[in-house]
Structure formats: structure tokens, C-alpha cells
Coordinates of C-alpha atoms and ligand atoms in Angstrom, one line a residue:
M3 CA 98.9 91.6 121.1
S4 CA 99.0 90.6 124.8
G5 CA 95.9 91.0 126.9
V6 CA 97.9 92.9 129.4
D7 CA 98.7 95.6 126.8
R8 CA 95.2 95.7 125.6
R9 CA 93.8 96.1 129.1
T10 CA 96.2 98.9 129.7
F11 CA 95.0 100.6 126.4
L12 CA 91.3 100.2 127.4
K13 CA 91.8 101.4 130.9
A14 CA 93.3 104.4 129.8
G15 CA 90.5 104.5 126.9
A16 CA 87.7 104.4 129.6
V17 CA 89.1 107.9 130.9
A18 CA 89.4 109.3 127.5
G19 CA 85.9 108.2 126.7
A20 CA 84.5 111.0 129.0
V21 CA 86.2 113.7 127.0
A22 CA 86.0 112.2 123.5
T23 CA 84.0 114.1 120.9
T24 CA 80.9 112.4 119.3
T25 CA 80.5 111.5 115.6
T26 CA 76.7 110.7 115.2
V27 CA 75.8 108.0 112.9
S28 CA 72.4 109.2 112.1
A29 CA 69.7 106.6 110.9
A30 CA 67.7 107.6 107.8
S31 CA 64.1 108.6 108.8
A32 CA 61.5 106.4 107.3
A33 CA 60.5 109.2 105.0
E34 CA 63.8 109.5 103.3
V35 CA 65.1 105.9 102.2
A36 CA 68.9 105.6 101.8
F37 CA 71.4 102.8 101.7
Q38 CA 73.9 104.7 104.1
H39 CA 75.8 101.6 105.1
G40 CA 76.5 100.3 101.6
V41 CA 76.0 96.6 100.5
A42 CA 77.8 93.4 101.4
S43 CA 77.8 89.6 100.6
G44 CA 79.2 86.7 102.4
D45 CA 79.5 83.1 103.2
P46 CA 79.8 81.8 99.6
L47 CA 78.5 78.4 98.7
P48 CA 78.7 76.6 95.4
D49 CA 75.1 77.4 94.7
G50 CA 74.6 80.5 96.5
V51 CA 75.7 83.6 98.7
L52 CA 74.3 85.8 101.4
L53 CA 73.4 89.4 100.6
W54 CA 73.4 92.2 103.1
T55 CA 72.3 95.7 103.3
R56 CA 70.6 98.1 105.8
V57 CA 67.7 100.4 105.1
V58 CA 65.1 102.1 107.4
T59 CA 61.9 101.5 105.6
S60 CA 58.6 99.6 106.3
E61 CA 58.3 99.1 102.5
P62 CA 59.0 95.8 100.7
I63 CA 62.7 95.7 99.8
R64 CA 63.4 94.3 96.3
W65 CA 66.6 92.5 95.5
E66 CA 68.1 91.4 92.1
V67 CA 71.0 89.2 91.2
A68 CA 72.4 89.3 87.8
R69 CA 75.2 87.8 85.7
D70 CA 76.4 91.4 84.7
E71 CA 77.0 94.7 86.0
D72 CA 74.1 96.3 83.9
F73 CA 71.5 93.8 85.2
S74 CA 70.4 93.0 81.7
R75 CA 70.7 89.2 82.7
I76 CA 68.9 89.0 86.0
V77 CA 68.9 85.5 87.4
K78 CA 67.2 85.9 90.7
R79 CA 64.9 88.2 92.4
G80 CA 62.7 88.6 95.4
T81 CA 61.4 90.9 98.1
T82 CA 62.1 90.9 101.7
R83 CA 61.3 93.3 104.7
T84 CA 63.2 94.6 107.7
G85 CA 62.5 96.6 110.8
P86 CA 63.8 97.7 114.1
A87 CA 63.9 94.3 115.7
R88 CA 66.9 93.7 113.5
D89 CA 68.2 97.2 113.5
H90 CA 66.7 97.6 109.8
T91 CA 69.5 95.3 108.5
V92 CA 68.6 93.1 105.5
K93 CA 69.8 89.4 104.8
V94 CA 68.8 87.5 101.8
E95 CA 69.9 83.9 101.1
V96 CA 70.2 83.4 97.5
H97 CA 70.3 79.8 96.0
G98 CA 70.3 78.2 92.7
L99 CA 73.5 80.0 91.3
R100 CA 76.4 78.3 89.5
P101 CA 79.6 77.6 91.2
N102 CA 82.7 79.7 91.1
T103 CA 80.8 82.4 89.2
R104 CA 80.7 86.2 89.5
Y105 CA 77.2 87.9 90.1
W106 CA 76.1 91.5 90.7
Y107 CA 73.5 92.3 93.1
R108 CA 71.4 95.4 94.3
F109 CA 68.5 96.4 96.4
R110 CA 65.5 98.7 95.7
V111 CA 63.0 100.4 97.7
G112 CA 60.5 102.2 95.6
D113 CA 62.6 104.2 93.3
V114 CA 65.6 104.3 95.4
V115 CA 68.3 101.8 94.2
S116 CA 71.4 100.6 96.4
P117 CA 74.9 100.6 95.1
V118 CA 75.6 97.6 93.0
G119 CA 77.5 94.8 94.7
R120 CA 79.6 92.1 93.1
T121 CA 80.0 88.7 94.5
K122 CA 81.3 85.2 93.8
T123 CA 80.0 81.8 94.6
A124 CA 82.4 79.2 95.9
G125 CA 83.9 77.0 93.5
C126 CA 86.2 74.4 92.0
G127 CA 88.6 76.5 90.0
T128 CA 92.3 75.5 89.8
E129 CA 93.1 78.3 92.2
L130 CA 91.7 80.0 95.2
N131 CA 92.5 83.7 96.0
L132 CA 91.5 85.1 99.3
G133 CA 92.2 88.7 100.8
V134 CA 93.2 88.2 104.5
V135 CA 92.6 90.7 107.1
S136 CA 92.2 91.3 110.9
C137 CA 92.1 94.0 113.6
A138 CA 90.4 97.0 112.0
N139 CA 90.5 99.7 114.6
W140 CA 88.4 102.8 113.4
A141 CA 89.8 105.0 116.0
M142 CA 93.4 104.2 115.3
G143 CA 93.6 104.6 111.5
H144 CA 92.0 104.6 108.1
F145 CA 91.0 101.4 106.2
A146 CA 93.1 102.1 103.1
G147 CA 93.9 98.4 103.2
Y148 CA 90.2 97.5 102.7
G149 CA 90.3 99.9 99.6
F150 CA 93.3 98.0 98.4
L151 CA 91.7 94.7 98.6
A152 CA 88.7 96.1 96.9
Q153 CA 90.8 96.4 93.8
Q154 CA 92.3 93.0 93.8
D155 CA 91.0 90.0 91.9
L156 CA 89.7 87.6 94.6
D157 CA 87.4 85.0 95.4
A158 CA 86.4 86.3 98.8
V159 CA 88.0 88.2 101.9
L160 CA 88.7 86.2 105.0
H161 CA 88.1 88.5 108.2
L162 CA 89.9 86.9 111.1
G163 CA 88.3 89.0 113.8
D164 CA 88.4 92.3 115.6
Y165 CA 86.1 93.8 112.7
I166 CA 85.1 96.3 115.2
Y167 CA 86.5 97.3 118.6
E168 CA 84.2 97.7 121.4
G169 CA 86.4 100.0 123.5
V170 CA 87.7 103.6 123.1
Y171 CA 91.4 104.1 123.0
A172 CA 93.5 107.0 124.4
V173 CA 97.1 105.8 124.3
T174 CA 97.1 106.8 120.8
P175 CA 94.8 109.6 120.5
E176 CA 91.6 108.7 118.5
L177 CA 92.2 109.7 115.0
R178 CA 88.6 109.2 114.3
P179 CA 86.4 109.6 117.4
S180 CA 84.4 106.3 118.4
E181 CA 80.8 106.1 118.2
P182 CA 79.4 105.8 120.8
P183 CA 81.9 107.7 122.6
H184 CA 82.4 105.0 125.3
E185 CA 83.1 101.2 125.8
C186 CA 80.1 99.4 124.0
V187 CA 78.0 97.4 126.6
T188 CA 74.5 97.3 125.4
L189 CA 72.8 96.2 122.3
D190 CA 72.3 99.9 121.3
D191 CA 76.1 100.6 121.7
Y192 CA 77.2 97.5 119.7
R193 CA 74.8 98.4 117.0
R194 CA 75.9 102.1 116.8
R195 CA 79.8 100.9 116.6
H196 CA 78.9 98.5 113.8
A197 CA 77.0 101.2 112.0
Q198 CA 79.8 103.5 112.4
Y199 CA 82.4 101.1 110.7
K200 CA 80.1 100.6 107.7
T201 CA 80.1 104.3 107.0
D202 CA 83.8 104.0 106.1
A203 CA 84.2 104.5 102.3
H204 CA 87.0 101.8 102.2
A205 CA 84.9 99.4 104.2
Q206 CA 82.0 100.0 101.9
A207 CA 84.2 99.4 98.9
V208 CA 85.6 96.1 99.9
H209 CA 82.2 94.7 100.8
Q210 CA 80.9 95.8 97.5
A211 CA 83.6 94.1 95.6
H212 CA 83.9 90.7 97.4
P213 CA 82.0 88.4 99.5
F214 CA 83.4 88.2 103.0
I215 CA 83.9 85.0 105.2
C216 CA 84.3 86.3 108.9
T217 CA 85.1 85.0 112.3
W218 CA 85.1 86.9 115.3
D219 CA 87.7 87.6 118.0
D220 CA 87.5 89.2 121.3
H221 CA 86.8 92.9 120.3
E222 CA 83.5 92.1 118.7
S223 CA 82.2 91.6 122.3
A224 CA 84.9 92.5 124.9
D225 CA 88.7 92.3 125.6
N226 CA 89.9 88.8 125.9
S227 CA 86.3 87.5 126.1
S228 CA 85.3 83.9 126.7
S229 CA 81.7 82.2 127.4
I230 CA 82.3 83.1 131.1
G231 CA 83.4 86.7 130.9
S232 CA 86.0 89.2 130.1
P233 CA 88.8 90.8 132.3
L234 CA 87.4 94.1 131.4
H235 CA 83.7 93.2 132.1
D236 CA 82.5 94.4 135.4
P237 CA 79.3 92.7 136.4
A238 CA 78.6 95.0 139.3
T239 CA 78.5 98.0 137.0
E240 CA 77.9 96.5 133.4
G241 CA 75.3 93.8 134.4
P242 CA 75.5 90.0 133.7
W243 CA 78.1 89.0 131.1
A244 CA 75.6 86.6 129.4
V245 CA 73.4 89.8 128.6
R246 CA 76.4 91.7 127.1
M247 CA 77.6 88.8 125.1
A248 CA 74.1 88.2 123.7
A249 CA 73.9 91.9 122.7
A250 CA 77.3 91.8 121.0
T251 CA 76.3 88.6 119.2
Q252 CA 73.0 89.9 118.0
A253 CA 74.6 93.0 116.7
Y254 CA 77.3 91.0 114.9
F255 CA 74.6 88.7 113.0
E256 CA 72.5 91.8 112.2
W257 CA 75.4 93.9 110.8
M258 CA 77.8 91.2 109.2
P259 CA 77.2 89.4 106.1
I260 CA 77.3 86.0 107.9
R261 CA 74.8 83.3 107.9
E262 CA 72.5 83.1 110.9
G263 CA 73.4 80.5 113.4
K264 CA 77.1 80.2 114.4
V265 CA 80.4 81.6 113.7
D266 CA 82.1 78.0 113.6
R267 CA 81.3 76.8 110.0
S268 CA 83.0 75.4 106.9
F269 CA 83.3 76.2 103.2
Q270 CA 84.3 74.1 100.2
F271 CA 86.3 75.2 97.2
G272 CA 86.0 72.2 95.2
E273 CA 88.7 69.6 95.6
L274 CA 91.2 72.2 96.1
A275 CA 90.6 73.4 99.5
S276 CA 88.4 73.2 102.6
L277 CA 88.0 76.1 104.9
T278 CA 87.1 75.6 108.4
M279 CA 86.1 78.8 110.4
L280 CA 86.7 78.6 114.2
D281 CA 84.9 80.2 117.1
L282 CA 87.3 80.6 119.7
R283 CA 85.2 82.9 122.0
S284 CA 81.7 81.5 122.4
Y285 CA 82.7 78.2 123.8
R286 CA 85.8 79.2 125.6
T287 CA 86.1 78.5 129.3
D288 CA 89.2 78.5 131.6
T289 CA 90.1 74.9 130.3
T290 CA 89.1 74.8 126.6
I291 CA 89.4 77.2 123.8
L292 CA 87.2 75.2 121.5
G293 CA 84.7 73.3 123.4
A294 CA 84.3 69.5 123.2
E295 CA 81.8 69.7 120.2
Q296 CA 83.7 72.3 118.0
R297 CA 87.0 70.2 118.9
S298 CA 85.3 67.0 117.6
W299 CA 84.0 68.7 114.4
L300 CA 87.4 70.2 113.8
I301 CA 89.4 67.2 114.3
K302 CA 87.1 65.1 112.1
R303 CA 87.2 67.7 109.3
L304 CA 91.1 68.1 109.5
T305 CA 91.4 64.2 109.3
T306 CA 88.6 63.0 107.0
D307 CA 88.0 65.8 104.5
T308 CA 89.6 64.9 101.3
A309 CA 90.5 68.5 99.8
R310 CA 94.0 68.9 98.9
W311 CA 94.5 71.7 101.5
Q312 CA 92.7 72.2 104.8
L313 CA 92.6 75.9 105.6
V314 CA 91.6 76.9 109.2
G315 CA 90.2 80.5 110.0
N316 CA 91.8 80.8 113.4
S317 CA 91.4 83.9 115.3
V318 CA 94.3 83.5 117.8
M319 CA 97.7 82.2 117.1
I320 CA 98.1 78.5 117.5
S321 CA 101.9 78.1 117.4
P322 CA 103.6 78.3 120.6
F323 CA 105.0 81.7 121.5
K324 CA 107.6 82.1 124.2
I325 CA 107.7 86.1 125.0
P326 CA 111.2 87.4 125.6
P327 CA 111.8 88.3 129.3
A328 CA 110.8 91.8 129.9
P329 CA 109.6 93.6 133.1
G330 CA 105.8 93.7 133.4
F331 CA 105.3 91.0 130.7
P332 CA 104.1 87.5 131.1
S333 CA 106.2 84.6 129.5
S334 CA 103.5 83.7 127.1
N335 CA 99.9 84.9 126.3
P336 CA 97.2 82.7 127.7
D337 CA 94.5 84.5 125.6
Q338 CA 96.3 82.5 122.6
W339 CA 96.1 78.6 122.2
D340 CA 99.1 78.8 124.5
G341 CA 96.6 79.1 127.4
F342 CA 94.9 75.9 126.2
P343 CA 97.7 73.1 125.7
A344 CA 95.3 70.2 125.9
D345 CA 93.1 71.4 123.2
R346 CA 96.0 72.2 121.0
E347 CA 97.8 68.7 121.6
L348 CA 94.5 67.0 120.6
V349 CA 94.3 68.8 117.5
L350 CA 98.0 68.7 116.5
R351 CA 98.3 65.1 117.4
A352 CA 95.3 64.3 115.2
L353 CA 96.9 65.8 112.2
G354 CA 99.7 63.1 112.2
D355 CA 101.5 63.1 108.8
R356 CA 98.9 64.9 106.9
K357 CA 100.9 68.1 106.3
N358 CA 98.2 69.9 104.4
T359 CA 96.8 72.0 107.2
V360 CA 97.3 75.8 107.1
F361 CA 96.2 78.0 110.0
L362 CA 95.3 81.6 108.9
T363 CA 95.5 83.8 112.0
G364 CA 94.9 87.4 113.3
D365 CA 94.7 88.9 116.7
I366 CA 98.3 89.8 117.5
H367 CA 98.9 92.9 115.3
S368 CA 102.0 91.5 113.6
S369 CA 103.1 89.5 110.8
W370 CA 104.3 86.0 111.2
A371 CA 105.3 82.7 109.2
C372 CA 105.4 79.6 111.4
D373 CA 106.1 75.9 111.2
V374 CA 103.6 74.7 113.7
P375 CA 105.7 72.3 115.9
F376 CA 104.4 69.2 117.6
E377 CA 106.7 66.4 119.1
G378 CA 109.7 67.6 117.2
R379 CA 108.5 68.1 113.8
S380 CA 106.2 70.5 112.0
V381 CA 102.6 69.4 111.5
A382 CA 101.0 72.5 109.8
S383 CA 101.8 75.8 108.8
E384 CA 100.5 79.1 110.3
Y385 CA 100.5 82.6 108.6
I386 CA 99.5 85.4 110.7
V387 CA 98.1 88.8 109.2
T388 CA 99.1 91.8 110.8
S389 CA 96.5 94.5 112.1
L390 CA 94.8 96.8 109.3
T391 CA 95.1 99.7 111.8
S392 CA 95.4 98.6 115.5
D393 CA 98.5 99.6 117.3
N394 CA 101.4 97.3 117.4
F395 CA 104.9 97.3 118.7
D396 CA 106.6 100.4 117.6
E397 CA 103.5 102.4 118.6
L398 CA 103.4 100.4 121.8
L399 CA 107.3 100.9 122.5
K400 CA 106.9 104.6 121.1
V401 CA 109.8 104.2 119.0
P402 CA 110.1 104.8 115.0
P403 CA 109.1 101.7 112.8
R404 CA 111.9 99.3 112.3
T405 CA 114.1 100.4 115.1
G406 CA 113.3 99.0 118.7
S407 CA 111.4 96.1 117.1
L408 CA 114.3 94.7 115.3
V409 CA 116.0 93.6 118.8
L410 CA 112.7 92.0 119.8
E411 CA 112.1 90.1 116.7
A412 CA 115.6 88.6 116.9
Q413 CA 115.0 87.6 120.4
I414 CA 111.6 86.1 119.3
Q415 CA 113.1 84.0 116.7
L416 CA 115.8 82.8 119.0
L417 CA 113.3 81.6 121.6
N418 CA 110.8 80.5 119.0
P419 CA 112.9 78.7 116.2
H420 CA 109.7 77.6 114.5
A421 CA 108.9 81.1 113.7
K422 CA 110.5 81.7 110.3
F423 CA 109.5 85.1 110.1
V424 CA 108.2 87.9 112.4
E425 CA 107.7 91.6 111.8
L426 CA 106.1 93.6 114.8
D427 CA 105.6 97.1 113.1
S428 CA 103.7 97.3 110.0
H429 CA 99.9 97.5 109.4
G430 CA 98.3 96.2 106.3
V431 CA 96.5 93.2 104.8
A432 CA 97.5 89.9 103.2
T433 CA 96.6 87.8 100.3
L434 CA 96.4 84.1 100.2
K435 CA 96.9 82.1 96.8
V436 CA 96.1 78.3 97.1
T437 CA 97.0 76.1 94.0
Q438 CA 97.6 72.5 93.8
D439 CA 101.3 72.8 94.4
E440 CA 101.5 75.5 97.1
V441 CA 99.8 78.2 99.3
R442 CA 101.5 81.4 99.2
F443 CA 100.9 84.2 101.6
D444 CA 101.7 87.7 100.8
W445 CA 102.0 90.8 103.2
Y446 CA 101.1 94.3 102.0
Y447 CA 102.0 97.0 104.1
L448 CA 100.4 100.6 104.5
A449 CA 102.9 103.5 104.3
N450 CA 100.9 105.5 106.8
R451 CA 97.7 104.0 108.5
K452 CA 96.6 107.6 109.4
D453 CA 96.3 108.5 105.6
P454 CA 93.0 107.5 104.0
N455 CA 94.8 107.5 100.7
S456 CA 98.0 105.6 102.0
T457 CA 100.1 103.6 99.5
I458 CA 100.4 100.0 100.2
T459 CA 103.2 97.9 99.0
K460 CA 104.0 94.2 98.9
A461 CA 106.4 93.5 101.6
H462 CA 107.0 89.9 102.2
S463 CA 106.0 86.6 100.6
F464 CA 106.1 83.0 102.0
R465 CA 104.7 79.8 100.7
T466 CA 104.1 76.3 101.8
R467 CA 104.6 73.6 99.1
H468 CA 102.2 70.7 99.3
N469 CA 102.8 67.9 101.7
T470 CA 105.8 69.7 103.5
A471 CA 104.3 71.8 106.4
Q472 CA 107.3 73.9 106.0
V473 CA 107.0 77.7 105.5
E474 CA 109.6 79.2 103.2
R475 CA 110.2 82.7 101.9
V476 CA 109.7 83.7 98.2
L477 CA 111.8 86.2 96.8
F478 CA 110.0 88.6 94.5
Ligands
FE2_18 FE1 93.1 93.1 117.5

């Protein structure tokens, strides 16, 4: 969704924040130990995985990893501690595990045991199955899509950003009030917002079921953020941007099952696939979306890595997008790669004729399958997952789904012939299946984002066959 639209939402939201009701996410007192925010795992390696939970205690926290759900075959155990300096979050790096293997884990403080989580190490199987999700706005809907992914047989869940939203929203009245009831600015604000999201039952279920591999987009910090600021950040009233970005970053690394250090990082699934996760916010300036160091690293990986498929976790759309002329709308969205043509040209030129790169993208609250064009040919595929709950075009246009958007979709495809599929209305999740011969991307749509028990149905399926860089519809 364009920055203009989001800014409008947020300005309206700032007004509503003053009257929004408060939901308190209470922290357990030291006396009553509880695992209120569930358990999670992430960043799978062939020999290990990161485990996460949160528990308010000064006691040692024991953790166990087993080959079975009943913990009769425990293979790793240890103790750790936490405290207020890290908002009582817990991260454990487990190594010495077997590749491509399921494990179960739990934490324990005294006699209090956490829920049992299930995870999987990265591997070298004949296929790779990922859940794909982005743009989960607590205030705008329920996370039934997370609940659906929890039930699927997946190796991991790829989260492409906007895991939280820092703002408050009034254009659609908040279905679930935001905590804190105002835009997040301070470390305490971001921590409380993350804590609220991790009280959601569907979010807890999907974290409990699969390891996550996350990148962030702008709303983990502030709308359309970069290393130098956000159009919604006012240093005069909100202090230096660097302080706010540091607060958002600290809370993110405390609360997400991501390895410490940086968001741009890579994963290996045997010889089948490499996954490069991009950080398109931390190094962004007016002229570069990647920064020189990340750009060199990305190009080197895409051109020298020997895996059959190069997957890229990419928070904003890399395919060009000419926006149909409309009053008050710009002709393109400079928050996407369209705002950074020099970086895009360097990356796409480097791909040459390799034709095994697949960009997996979020951000724009709509579903797309694109041939990524460069100098008159397609050099990669791009699949864009729609928003889990964040408003999209029918809500923006205030029209029923699959009415007003149909005209816009036709105009978009006319102006952007490389976009082979675009759907602007639905919310949901996607799955990605990678085999030797093809990658397949399936969109699953929620019947009603405001229903915590919404049905979810497979709606569209596309694939890219190896060495073609052409997306094509799959009938099912
Ligand atoms: Fe979003």
C-alpha cells in the first residue's frame, strides 16, 4: 500500500489514539511465574535453531529439546536466565542437532512448564515447504491465517514484515484496541506492542508449530522508515530518529525469534534452495535501499551460490509498478524498489541469464505474481503475499470486495504487463513449495478477517518452472 495512504491512516489514527480504549497486557509478577506469551523458534540452521520465550523470573530457566513430543528422548538441555534489561525475554541458541529433523522443546522454571513447541532444523530434503505471511495488523483483524499455517506441514514460516504495526488506526475503527493506545515511540511502547501481539492465540499457535524466518519492514519502527527517518516521525516532538529506531530495533530483537545481530542474513536448505533475507530499512537512505555492503553481499550470493533456487525474502516490491492515474495518487510508490532504480538495476543486471531467482515479497496488502523485467526480458519471478489483516483496496475505496477493485486490477495489468496476476482485495497467507522442477506459490484467503474462526480457502496458485523466470497460473 502506498505511503500516501498509510500516512493518511496514521494521521487519522493519531487523533483516534486519544479516545481509544486500553487493553492492558499485564506482566506476571515475580511471584507468579507464567509463560504468557507462548514459545517460539526461529532461524533454523542444519545443526540448530533458536528458541524463544518470555518469563518474568529471577530463577534459572531450564530448557529441553527432544526428538518426541513426550520428551522421552531428550537430546539437549541447559539453563539460562533473563531479566528486565531484555524485557524478560529468553533466547537459547541450540546446536548439535540433526539436519532436516523435527524437534520439540519446552522451558521450565521450578515446577512451572511452558507450552511445548515444535520446530525443525534446516535441511536437504527433496522439497521445501514454507508458510509466507506479512502485514499482520492487530487492530484491523484476527490472525486466523496464522492459525491456518499452524495446521500445515511446513519447514518454516517466512515473515516478510509488518509483524507489528507501530501506529493506531481510525479509518477502519479498531477491531481490537492497540496497546499502548497511541503510536509507539519509546522502548517501552514498542515492547508493549510486541507483547500484545504475542498474546494472540493464533500467533502463539503458529509460533508453537513452526520456526519463523523473519525480516522487518517499516511498521516494526515507523511508516516508510529508513536510516535517516520516517515521514511520520517528528524530531521536534518525538526526539531524535536514531533513538526511536534503536528502541524499535531493541524491542524487535528481544521479542522476535531471530538471531542477534542483523536482519540481513542467509539460510541454506541443502542443494535445493538458498534463502537470502534482506533488510530494506536499516541501511536505506535517499539514494540506496540496500546500502553498499548489503548490495555486494546480495549480488555475490545471487551470482555465486550453487543452490538450485535462490529465494529472496524481500519486504517491498522489486518489480516496477506504474500506478494508474488517479487524483491524489503518485505515479509510482517510491517506498518500493521503484524509488531506488540504481540499486535495482545493479541487482537485476547481475542476475544475467541465471533465471533461478525468486523474490518473495510483502508490504503492499495485495496478491501479485510478476515476471521481474530487465532490459526486455524476465530475469526472475516475484510472488507477493497479501496482508494477513491490514486494510487493502476494497477497504480503502470503501466498496464491497471484488467490485471497484476489478477495474483497477485491469488497469494495473495494462500498465504493468509483467504483472501476470494481481488481486487487490483479499486477506490471508500463502505457502511456497520448492522442488527441483518448480516453485509453487499458493494464496489462501480469509472469508472474514474480523472473525477469529474465519474459514480460509485456497484461491490462486502460480508456479515458476526451473530456468524459465516465467510465472504461470496453475489450475487446481
Ligand atoms: Fe503493511
